[in-house]
Coordinates of C-alpha atoms in Angstrom, one line a residue:
X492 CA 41.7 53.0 64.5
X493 CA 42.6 49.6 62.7
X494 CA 43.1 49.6 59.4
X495 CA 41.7 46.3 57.2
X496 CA 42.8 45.6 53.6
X497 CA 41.3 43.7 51.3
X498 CA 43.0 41.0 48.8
X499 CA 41.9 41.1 45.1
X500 CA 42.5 39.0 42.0
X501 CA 45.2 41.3 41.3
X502 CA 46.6 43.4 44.2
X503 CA 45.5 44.0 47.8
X504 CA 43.4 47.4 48.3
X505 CA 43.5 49.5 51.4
X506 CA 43.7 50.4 54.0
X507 CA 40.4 51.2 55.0
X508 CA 38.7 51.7 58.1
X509 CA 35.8 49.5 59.4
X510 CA 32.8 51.5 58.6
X511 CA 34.5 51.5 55.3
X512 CA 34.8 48.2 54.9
X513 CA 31.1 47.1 56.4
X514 CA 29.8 49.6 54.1
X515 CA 31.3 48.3 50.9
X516 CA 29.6 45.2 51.9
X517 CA 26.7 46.6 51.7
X518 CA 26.7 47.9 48.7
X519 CA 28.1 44.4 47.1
X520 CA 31.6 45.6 46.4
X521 CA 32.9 43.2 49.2
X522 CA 31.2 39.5 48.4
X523 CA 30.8 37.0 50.8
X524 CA 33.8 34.8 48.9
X525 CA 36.2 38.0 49.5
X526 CA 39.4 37.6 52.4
X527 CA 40.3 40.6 54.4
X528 CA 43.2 40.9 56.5
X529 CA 45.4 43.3 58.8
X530 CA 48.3 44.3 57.1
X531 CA 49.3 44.0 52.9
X532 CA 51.1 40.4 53.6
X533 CA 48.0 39.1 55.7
X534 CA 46.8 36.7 57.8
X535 CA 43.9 36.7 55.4
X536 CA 40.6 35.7 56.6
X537 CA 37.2 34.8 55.0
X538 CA 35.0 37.5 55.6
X539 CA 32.4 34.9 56.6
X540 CA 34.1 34.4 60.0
X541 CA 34.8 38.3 61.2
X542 CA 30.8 39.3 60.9
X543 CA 30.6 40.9 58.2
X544 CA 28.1 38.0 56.6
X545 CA 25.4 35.9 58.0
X546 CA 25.6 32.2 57.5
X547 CA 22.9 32.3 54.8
X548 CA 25.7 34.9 53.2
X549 CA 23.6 38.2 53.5
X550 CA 25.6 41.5 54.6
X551 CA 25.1 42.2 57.8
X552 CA 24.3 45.5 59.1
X553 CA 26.4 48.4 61.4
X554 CA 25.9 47.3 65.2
X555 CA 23.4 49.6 66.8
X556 CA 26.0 52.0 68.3
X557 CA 27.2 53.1 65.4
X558 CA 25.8 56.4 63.8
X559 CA 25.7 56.5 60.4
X560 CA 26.3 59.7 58.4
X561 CA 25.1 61.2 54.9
X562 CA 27.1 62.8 52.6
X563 CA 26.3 65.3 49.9
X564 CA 28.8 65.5 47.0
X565 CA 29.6 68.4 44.7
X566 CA 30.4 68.3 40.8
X567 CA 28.3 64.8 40.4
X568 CA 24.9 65.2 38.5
X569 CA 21.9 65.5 41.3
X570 CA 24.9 65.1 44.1
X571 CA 23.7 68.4 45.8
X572 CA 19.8 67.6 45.7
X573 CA 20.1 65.0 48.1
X574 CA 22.5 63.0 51.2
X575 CA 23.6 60.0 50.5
X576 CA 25.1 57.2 52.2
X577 CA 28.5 55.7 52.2
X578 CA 27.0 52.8 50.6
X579 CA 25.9 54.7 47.4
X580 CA 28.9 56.5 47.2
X581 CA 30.4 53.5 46.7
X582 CA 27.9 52.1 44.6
X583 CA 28.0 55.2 42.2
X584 CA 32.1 55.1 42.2
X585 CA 31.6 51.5 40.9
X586 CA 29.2 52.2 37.8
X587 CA 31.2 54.7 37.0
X588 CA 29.0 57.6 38.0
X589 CA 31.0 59.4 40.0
X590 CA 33.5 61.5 39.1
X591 CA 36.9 61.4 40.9
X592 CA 37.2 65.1 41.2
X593 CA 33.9 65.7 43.2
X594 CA 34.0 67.1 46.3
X595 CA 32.6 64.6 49.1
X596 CA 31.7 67.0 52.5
X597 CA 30.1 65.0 55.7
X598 CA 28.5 66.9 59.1
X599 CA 31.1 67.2 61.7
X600 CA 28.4 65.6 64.5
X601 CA 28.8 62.6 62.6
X602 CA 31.3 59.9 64.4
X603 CA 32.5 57.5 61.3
X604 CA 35.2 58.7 59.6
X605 CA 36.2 58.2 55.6
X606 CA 40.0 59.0 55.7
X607 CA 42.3 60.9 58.4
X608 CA 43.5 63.0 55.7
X609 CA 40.0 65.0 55.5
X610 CA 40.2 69.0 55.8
X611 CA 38.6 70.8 58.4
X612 CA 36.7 73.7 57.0
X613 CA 34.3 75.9 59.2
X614 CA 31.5 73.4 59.7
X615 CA 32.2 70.7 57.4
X616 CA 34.7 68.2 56.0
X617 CA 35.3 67.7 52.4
X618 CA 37.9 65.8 50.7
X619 CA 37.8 64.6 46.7
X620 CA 36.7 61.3 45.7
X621 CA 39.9 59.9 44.4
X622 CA 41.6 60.7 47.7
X623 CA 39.1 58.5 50.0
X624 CA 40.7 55.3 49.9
X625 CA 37.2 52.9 49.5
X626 CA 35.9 55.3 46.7
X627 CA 39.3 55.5 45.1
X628 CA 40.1 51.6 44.8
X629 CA 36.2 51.7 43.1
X630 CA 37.2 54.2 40.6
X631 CA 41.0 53.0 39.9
X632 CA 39.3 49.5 39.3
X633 CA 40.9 47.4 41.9
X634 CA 37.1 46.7 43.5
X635 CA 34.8 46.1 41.4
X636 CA 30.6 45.2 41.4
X637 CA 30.0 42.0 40.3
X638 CA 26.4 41.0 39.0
X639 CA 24.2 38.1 39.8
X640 CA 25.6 36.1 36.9
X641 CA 29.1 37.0 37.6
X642 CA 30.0 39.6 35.3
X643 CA 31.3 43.1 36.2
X644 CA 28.8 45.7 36.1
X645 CA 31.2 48.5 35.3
X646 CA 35.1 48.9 35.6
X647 CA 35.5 52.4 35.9
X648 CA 38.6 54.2 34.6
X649 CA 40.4 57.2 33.8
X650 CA 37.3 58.4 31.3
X651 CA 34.8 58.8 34.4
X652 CA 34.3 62.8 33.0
X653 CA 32.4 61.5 30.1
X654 CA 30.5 58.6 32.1
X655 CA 29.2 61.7 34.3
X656 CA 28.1 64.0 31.2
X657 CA 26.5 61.0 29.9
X658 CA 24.3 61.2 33.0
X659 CA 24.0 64.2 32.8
X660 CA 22.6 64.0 29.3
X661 CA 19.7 61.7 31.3
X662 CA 18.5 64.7 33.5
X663 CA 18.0 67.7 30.9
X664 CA 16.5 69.7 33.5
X665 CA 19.8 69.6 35.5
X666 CA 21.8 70.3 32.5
X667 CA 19.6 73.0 31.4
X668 CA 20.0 75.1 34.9
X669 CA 24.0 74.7 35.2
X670 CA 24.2 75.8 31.5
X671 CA 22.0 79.5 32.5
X672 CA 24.1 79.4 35.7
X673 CA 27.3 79.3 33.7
X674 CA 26.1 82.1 31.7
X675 CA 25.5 84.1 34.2
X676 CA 28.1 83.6 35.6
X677 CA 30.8 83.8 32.6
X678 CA 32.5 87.1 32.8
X679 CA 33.0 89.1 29.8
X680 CA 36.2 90.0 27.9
X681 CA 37.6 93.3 29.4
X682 CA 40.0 94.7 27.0
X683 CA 43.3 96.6 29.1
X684 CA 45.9 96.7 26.7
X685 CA 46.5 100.5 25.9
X686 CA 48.3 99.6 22.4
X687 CA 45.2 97.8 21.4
X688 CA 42.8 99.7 19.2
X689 CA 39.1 100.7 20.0
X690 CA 37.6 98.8 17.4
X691 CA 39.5 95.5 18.1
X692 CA 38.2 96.5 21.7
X693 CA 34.8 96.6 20.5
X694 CA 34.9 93.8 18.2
X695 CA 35.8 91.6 21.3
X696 CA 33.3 93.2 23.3
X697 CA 30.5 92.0 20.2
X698 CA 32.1 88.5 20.4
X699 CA 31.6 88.0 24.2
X700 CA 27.9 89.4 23.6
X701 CA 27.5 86.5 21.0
X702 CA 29.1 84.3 23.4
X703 CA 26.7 84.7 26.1
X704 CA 23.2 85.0 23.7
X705 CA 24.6 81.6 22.3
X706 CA 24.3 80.2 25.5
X707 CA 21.3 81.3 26.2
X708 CA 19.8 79.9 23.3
X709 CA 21.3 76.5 23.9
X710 CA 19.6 76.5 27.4
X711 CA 16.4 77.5 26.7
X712 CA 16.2 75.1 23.9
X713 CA 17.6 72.1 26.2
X714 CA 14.8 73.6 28.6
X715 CA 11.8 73.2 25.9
X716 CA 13.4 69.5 24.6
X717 CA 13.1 68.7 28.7
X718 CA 9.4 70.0 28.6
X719 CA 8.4 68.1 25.3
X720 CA 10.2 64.7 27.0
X721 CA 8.3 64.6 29.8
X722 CA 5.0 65.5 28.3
X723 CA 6.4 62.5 25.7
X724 CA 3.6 58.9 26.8
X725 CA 7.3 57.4 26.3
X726 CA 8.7 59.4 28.8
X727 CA 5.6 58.0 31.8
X728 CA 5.9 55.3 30.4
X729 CA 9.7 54.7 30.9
X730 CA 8.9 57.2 34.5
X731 CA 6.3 55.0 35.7
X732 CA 8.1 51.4 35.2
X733 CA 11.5 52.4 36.0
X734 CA 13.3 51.7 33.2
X735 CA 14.8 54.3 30.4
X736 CA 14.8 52.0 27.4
X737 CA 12.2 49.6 25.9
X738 CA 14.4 47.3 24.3
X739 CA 12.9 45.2 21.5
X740 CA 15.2 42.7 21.0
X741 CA 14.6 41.5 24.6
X742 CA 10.9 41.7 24.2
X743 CA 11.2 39.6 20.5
X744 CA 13.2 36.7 22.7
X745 CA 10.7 36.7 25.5
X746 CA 7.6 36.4 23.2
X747 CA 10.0 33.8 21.5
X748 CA 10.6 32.0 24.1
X749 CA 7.1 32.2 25.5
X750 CA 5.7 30.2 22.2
X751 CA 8.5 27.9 22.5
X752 CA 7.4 26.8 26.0
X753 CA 3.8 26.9 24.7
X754 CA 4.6 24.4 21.8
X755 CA 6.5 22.2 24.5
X756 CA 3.8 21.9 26.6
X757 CA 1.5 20.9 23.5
X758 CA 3.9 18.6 22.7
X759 CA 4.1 17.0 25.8
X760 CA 0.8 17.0 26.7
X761 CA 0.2 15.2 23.1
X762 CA 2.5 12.9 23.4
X763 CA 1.1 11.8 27.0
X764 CA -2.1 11.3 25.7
X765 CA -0.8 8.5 23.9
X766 CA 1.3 6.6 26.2
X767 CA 1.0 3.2 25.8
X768 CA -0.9 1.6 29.1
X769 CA 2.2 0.5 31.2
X770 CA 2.9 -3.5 31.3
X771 CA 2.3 -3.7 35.0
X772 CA -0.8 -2.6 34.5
X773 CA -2.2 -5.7 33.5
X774 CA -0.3 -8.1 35.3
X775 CA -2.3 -9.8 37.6
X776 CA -5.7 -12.3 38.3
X777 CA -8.5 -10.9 36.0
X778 CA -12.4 -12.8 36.3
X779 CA -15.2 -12.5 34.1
X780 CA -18.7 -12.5 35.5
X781 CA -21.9 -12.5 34.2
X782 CA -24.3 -9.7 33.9
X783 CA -26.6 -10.9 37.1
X784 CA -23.3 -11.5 38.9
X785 CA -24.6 -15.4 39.1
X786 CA -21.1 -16.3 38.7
X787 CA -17.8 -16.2 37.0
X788 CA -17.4 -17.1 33.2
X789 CA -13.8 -17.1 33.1
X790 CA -10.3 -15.8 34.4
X791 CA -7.0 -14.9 33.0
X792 CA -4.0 -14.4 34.8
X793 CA -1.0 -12.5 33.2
X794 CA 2.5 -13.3 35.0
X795 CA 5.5 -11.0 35.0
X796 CA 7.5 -13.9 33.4
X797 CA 5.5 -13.6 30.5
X798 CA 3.5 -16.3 31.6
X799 CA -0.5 -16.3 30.5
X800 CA -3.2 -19.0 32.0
X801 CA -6.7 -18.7 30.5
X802 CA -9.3 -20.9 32.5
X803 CA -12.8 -21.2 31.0
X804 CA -16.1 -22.5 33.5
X805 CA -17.3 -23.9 29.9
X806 CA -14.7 -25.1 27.8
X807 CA -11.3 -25.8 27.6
X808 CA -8.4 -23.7 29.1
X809 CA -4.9 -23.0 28.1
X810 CA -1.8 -22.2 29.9
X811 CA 1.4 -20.7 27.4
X812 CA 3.1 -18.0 27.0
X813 CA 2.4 -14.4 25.6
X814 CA 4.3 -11.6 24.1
X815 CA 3.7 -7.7 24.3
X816 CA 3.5 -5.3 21.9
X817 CA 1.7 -1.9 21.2
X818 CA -1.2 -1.8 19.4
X819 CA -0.2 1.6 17.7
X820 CA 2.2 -0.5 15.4
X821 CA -0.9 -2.1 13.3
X822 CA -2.0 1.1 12.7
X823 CA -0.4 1.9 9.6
X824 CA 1.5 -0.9 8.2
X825 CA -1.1 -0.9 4.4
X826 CA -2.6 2.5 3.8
X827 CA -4.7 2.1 0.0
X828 CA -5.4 4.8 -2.1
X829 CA -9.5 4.9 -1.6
X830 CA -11.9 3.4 1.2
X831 CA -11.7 -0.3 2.1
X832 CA -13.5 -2.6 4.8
X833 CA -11.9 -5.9 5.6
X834 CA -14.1 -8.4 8.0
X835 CA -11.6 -10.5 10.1
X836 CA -13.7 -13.0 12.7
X837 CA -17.3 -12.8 13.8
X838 CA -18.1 -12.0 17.3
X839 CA -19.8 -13.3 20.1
X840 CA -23.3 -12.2 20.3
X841 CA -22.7 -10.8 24.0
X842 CA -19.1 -9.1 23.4
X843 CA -19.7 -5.5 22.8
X844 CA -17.6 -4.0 19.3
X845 CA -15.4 -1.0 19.6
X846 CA -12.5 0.8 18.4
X847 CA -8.4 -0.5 19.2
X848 CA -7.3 3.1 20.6
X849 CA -3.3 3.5 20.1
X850 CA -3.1 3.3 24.1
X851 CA -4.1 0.1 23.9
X852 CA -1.4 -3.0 24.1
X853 CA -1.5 -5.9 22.0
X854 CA -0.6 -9.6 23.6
X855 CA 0.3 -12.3 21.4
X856 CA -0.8 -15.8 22.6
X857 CA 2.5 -18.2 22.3
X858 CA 2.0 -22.1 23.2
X859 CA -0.4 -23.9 21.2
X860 CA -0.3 -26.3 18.2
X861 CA -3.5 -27.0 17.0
X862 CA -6.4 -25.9 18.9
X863 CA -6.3 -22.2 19.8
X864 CA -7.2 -20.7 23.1
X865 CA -10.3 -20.3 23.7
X866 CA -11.5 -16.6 25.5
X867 CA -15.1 -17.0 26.8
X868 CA -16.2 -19.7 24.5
X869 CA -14.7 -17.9 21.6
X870 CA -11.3 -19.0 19.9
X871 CA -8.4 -16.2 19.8
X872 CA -4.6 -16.3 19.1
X873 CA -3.4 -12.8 20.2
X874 CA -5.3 -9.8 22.0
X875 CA -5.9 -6.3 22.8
X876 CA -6.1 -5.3 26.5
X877 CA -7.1 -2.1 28.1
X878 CA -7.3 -1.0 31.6
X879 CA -9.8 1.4 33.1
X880 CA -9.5 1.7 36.9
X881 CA -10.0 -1.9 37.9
X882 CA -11.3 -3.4 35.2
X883 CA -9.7 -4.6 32.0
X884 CA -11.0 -5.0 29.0
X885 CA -9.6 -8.0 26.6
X886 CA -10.7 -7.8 23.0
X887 CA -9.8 -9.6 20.0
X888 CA -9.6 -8.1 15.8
X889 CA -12.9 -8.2 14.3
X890 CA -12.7 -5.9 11.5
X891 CA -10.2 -3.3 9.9
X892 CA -11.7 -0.4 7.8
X893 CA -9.2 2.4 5.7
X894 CA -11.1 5.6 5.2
X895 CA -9.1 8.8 4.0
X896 CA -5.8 6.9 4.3
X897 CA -6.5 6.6 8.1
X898 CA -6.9 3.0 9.6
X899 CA -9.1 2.0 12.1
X900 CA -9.4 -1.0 13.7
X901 CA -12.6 -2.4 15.3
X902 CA -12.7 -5.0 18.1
X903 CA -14.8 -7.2 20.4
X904 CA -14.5 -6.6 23.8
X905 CA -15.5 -8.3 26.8
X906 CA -14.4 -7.1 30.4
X907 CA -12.8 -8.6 33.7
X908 CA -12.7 -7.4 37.2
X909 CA -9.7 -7.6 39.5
X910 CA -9.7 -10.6 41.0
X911 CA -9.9 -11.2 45.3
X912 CA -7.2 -12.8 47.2
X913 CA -7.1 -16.3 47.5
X914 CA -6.8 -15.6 51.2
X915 CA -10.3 -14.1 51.2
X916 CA -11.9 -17.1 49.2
X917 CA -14.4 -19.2 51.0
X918 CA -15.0 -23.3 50.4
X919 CA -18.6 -24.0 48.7
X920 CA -21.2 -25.8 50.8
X921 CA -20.9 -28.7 48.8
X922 CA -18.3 -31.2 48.1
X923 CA -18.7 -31.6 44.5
X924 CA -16.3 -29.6 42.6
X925 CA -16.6 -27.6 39.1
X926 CA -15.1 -25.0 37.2
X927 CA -17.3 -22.2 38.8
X928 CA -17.0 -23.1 42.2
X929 CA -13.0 -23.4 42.1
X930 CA -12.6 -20.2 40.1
X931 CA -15.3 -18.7 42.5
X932 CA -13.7 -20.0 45.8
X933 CA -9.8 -20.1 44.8
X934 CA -9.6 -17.4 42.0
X935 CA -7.4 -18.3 38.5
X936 CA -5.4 -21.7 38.7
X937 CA -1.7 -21.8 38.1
X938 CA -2.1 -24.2 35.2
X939 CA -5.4 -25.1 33.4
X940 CA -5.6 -27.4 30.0
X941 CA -6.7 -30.0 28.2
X942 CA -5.2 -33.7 29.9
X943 CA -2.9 -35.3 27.6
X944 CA -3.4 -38.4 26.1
X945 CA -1.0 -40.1 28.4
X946 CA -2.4 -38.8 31.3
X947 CA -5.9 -40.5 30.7
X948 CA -4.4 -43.8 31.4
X949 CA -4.2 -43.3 35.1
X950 CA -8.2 -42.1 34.9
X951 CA -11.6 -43.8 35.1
X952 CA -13.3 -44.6 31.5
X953 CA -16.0 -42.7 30.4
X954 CA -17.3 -40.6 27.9
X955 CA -16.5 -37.7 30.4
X956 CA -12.8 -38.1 30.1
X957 CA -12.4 -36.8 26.5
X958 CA -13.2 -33.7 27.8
X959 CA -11.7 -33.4 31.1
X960 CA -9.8 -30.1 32.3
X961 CA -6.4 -30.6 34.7
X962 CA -6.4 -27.7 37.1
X963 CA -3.8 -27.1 39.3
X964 CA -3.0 -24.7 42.6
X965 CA 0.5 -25.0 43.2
X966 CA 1.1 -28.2 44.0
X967 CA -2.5 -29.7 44.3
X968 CA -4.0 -30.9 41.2
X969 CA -7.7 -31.8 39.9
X970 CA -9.1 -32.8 36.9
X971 CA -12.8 -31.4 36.1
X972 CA -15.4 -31.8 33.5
X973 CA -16.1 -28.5 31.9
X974 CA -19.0 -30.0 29.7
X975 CA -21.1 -30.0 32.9
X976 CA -21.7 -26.0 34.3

């Protein structure tokens, strides 16, 4: 029979036998991190490489040949009611529920052995706890169960008597029969010493009576506290969920924690509701049309280089520079005490007037001197964009009203569609061009404007040249007159 031992923190335990050793596995004593080896001074090896774990580090169980035996055990609480396996042995040794003076007796038909230094007697073998070396190294403390967050369960030690009464205490019905047993079974005080007096005879004879009714008493009073218990909702209650204790504090940190997670949630759900629209969201060629989709009105194009052209079928266009900003940062910069309406600019009879949400973003128009930009024949100098699916919406202040201490801020709004690639664009059937026709055929320009004085000295005179658009697309450029549709 080889022996294995097993190297600890502290010491090296054994020698035990291989059923021994594949059973402690079982029951968790052994981990999958543990080294066993042949002899107290090694080699050590990883219990990972002699099967005793799979690779996914689960215990693995006895090959098939190998008959496993039950064992009853005497002088532990419930130990005769029942066989148990090595395993739980082992287990109970660990939680300190076994006591090392029980009795551990196995059928001789069984073929695994616990310790050569079992006795033989008639048709059993018993031996105490403390003398089988796996349930001994449990109860001495040199193997110990370790929990799922690393702790030790239990360290059992020299005290295991009152760890066994205490579970006792936990099955009254149990206590409540060995206590009528032991009166029974008490004997009584026999008096045989001739110099003694008859009534110290018969005084000791009334004690021992007392003795024995006391006892009786005390069991059939641990009997009725059993009876009420279980007829006690706590007791199904604690019989029917498995558990012997409702413990309050942990049900005060899980409804804690429960509203705590709800609030987070709220929070973040909140807080996502107004998220800013992302800046890539608008980046991009944008094209106004008209209501019969007759054709386009305008475009604007928003670079990632914070570049910004705005080109207009009817009136001028502009090509500058813009800035970003959120439109939740107007929104309470002047709170007065009572209600107040402030107008800000008219708008166009065909933009439609709505709220600034605090979603929206706000784009300051950079680049101009004099004449502002114009937006679909109306005259702006920063914006409010918003983007629903693929449209977005670009709307400049019109009003701001303070009601309650709560600003609102009111807008006209005109939309544009994503534009098509310029790949897709097809050349008009004449050769005349305008405004509508290039922004139809080749989407938003890279640069649209009014010329500059200098740049009318290379043109034809006319009264059409004052207001003459350049328009370029990349590096072809056009002049146009956006006076004539």
């Amino acid at each position: 029979m080889t022996d294995f031992f097993v190297k600890t923190d502290q010491s090296v335990a054994g020698p035990f036998t291989g059923v021994e050793v594949r059973e402690a596995a079982l029951a968790g004593i052994i981990r999958s991190d543990a080294v066993i080896g042949g002899s107290r001074i090694g080699p050590w090896l990883s219990v990972m490489n002699v099967g005793l774990f799979s690779d996914k580090k689960v215990p693995l169980p006895h090959p098939a040949d190998v008959k496993i035996t039950m064992y009853r055990v005497r002088g532990m609480a419930g130990g005769n009611d029942c066989a148990f396996k090595l395993r739980e042995l082992i287990g109970f040794a660990a939680r300190g529920l076994l006591p090392p003076d029980a009795v551990v007796e196995i059928d001789v038909a069984g073929t695994n052995e616990l310790s050569p230094a079992i006795e033989k007697t008639n048709s059993t073998r018993s031996l105490a706890a403390d003398r089988i070396p796996i349930l001994a190294s449990c109860l001495n403390g040199e193997l110990v169960l370790v929990g799922n967050r690393g702790q030790v369960v239990s360290r059992t030690s020299a005290t295991t008597h009152v760890t066994s009464l205490t579970a006792n205490a936990k099955v009254p019905r149990s206590l409540a029969k060995e206590a009528v047993r032991d009166a029974a079974n008490r004997p009584m005080l026999v008096v045989t010493d001739a110099e003694r007096s008859a009534a110290e005879a018969e005084e000791a004879a009334e004690a021992t009576v007392r003795s024995r009714e006391a006892i009786a008493k005390s069991a059939e009073k641990i009997c009725k506290e059993a009876a009420l218990e279980i007829q006690s909702p706590s007791f199904i209650c604690q019989t029917i969920l498995g558990m012997r204790r409702f413990y309050r504090p942990r049900l005060a940190i899980s409804i804690v924690a429960t509203l705590l997670m709800l609030a987070g949630i709220s929070c973040g759900y909140s807080a996502w509701t107004v998220q800013p629209m992302a800046r890539t969201s608008m980046l991009g060629d944008w094209i106004h049309q008209d209501s019969d989709r007759s054709g386009p009105n305008f475009g604007v194009r928003f670079q990632d280089d914070g570049r910004c052209v705005i080109f207009n079928t009817v009136g001028p266009s502009w090509t500058g520079d813009f800035v970003l900003s959120h439109a939740a940062s107007f929104k309470n910069a002047f709170a007065p005490s009572g209600s107040l309406a402030v107008a800000v600019d008219d708008a166009e009879p065909h933009h439609l007037i709505g709220n600034v949400a605090v979603t929206d973003r706000h784009v300051e128009l950079r680049g101009f001197v004099k004449v502002l930009p114009m937006l679909d024949g109306h005259p702006v100098r920063d914006l409010f964009v918003r983007r629903v699916g693929d449209k977005l919406s670009l709307g400049y202040l019109t009003s701001v009203e303070w009601t309650g201490g709560i600003k609102t801020m009111k807008a006209a709004w005109v939309t544009a569609e994503k534009s098509l690639d310029r790949t897709q664009a097809t050349l008009p059937d004449f050769d005349k061009a305008d405004a509508v026709s290039l922004l139809t055929s080749f989407g938003i320009p890279d640069e649209a404007r009014d010329l500059y004085p200098f740049e009318t000295r290379d043109l034809p005179s006319g009264t059409s040249v004052n207001a003459a658009q350049l328009v370029r697309y990349g590096n072809r450029t056009t002049v146009i007159d956006v006076e004539k549709p």
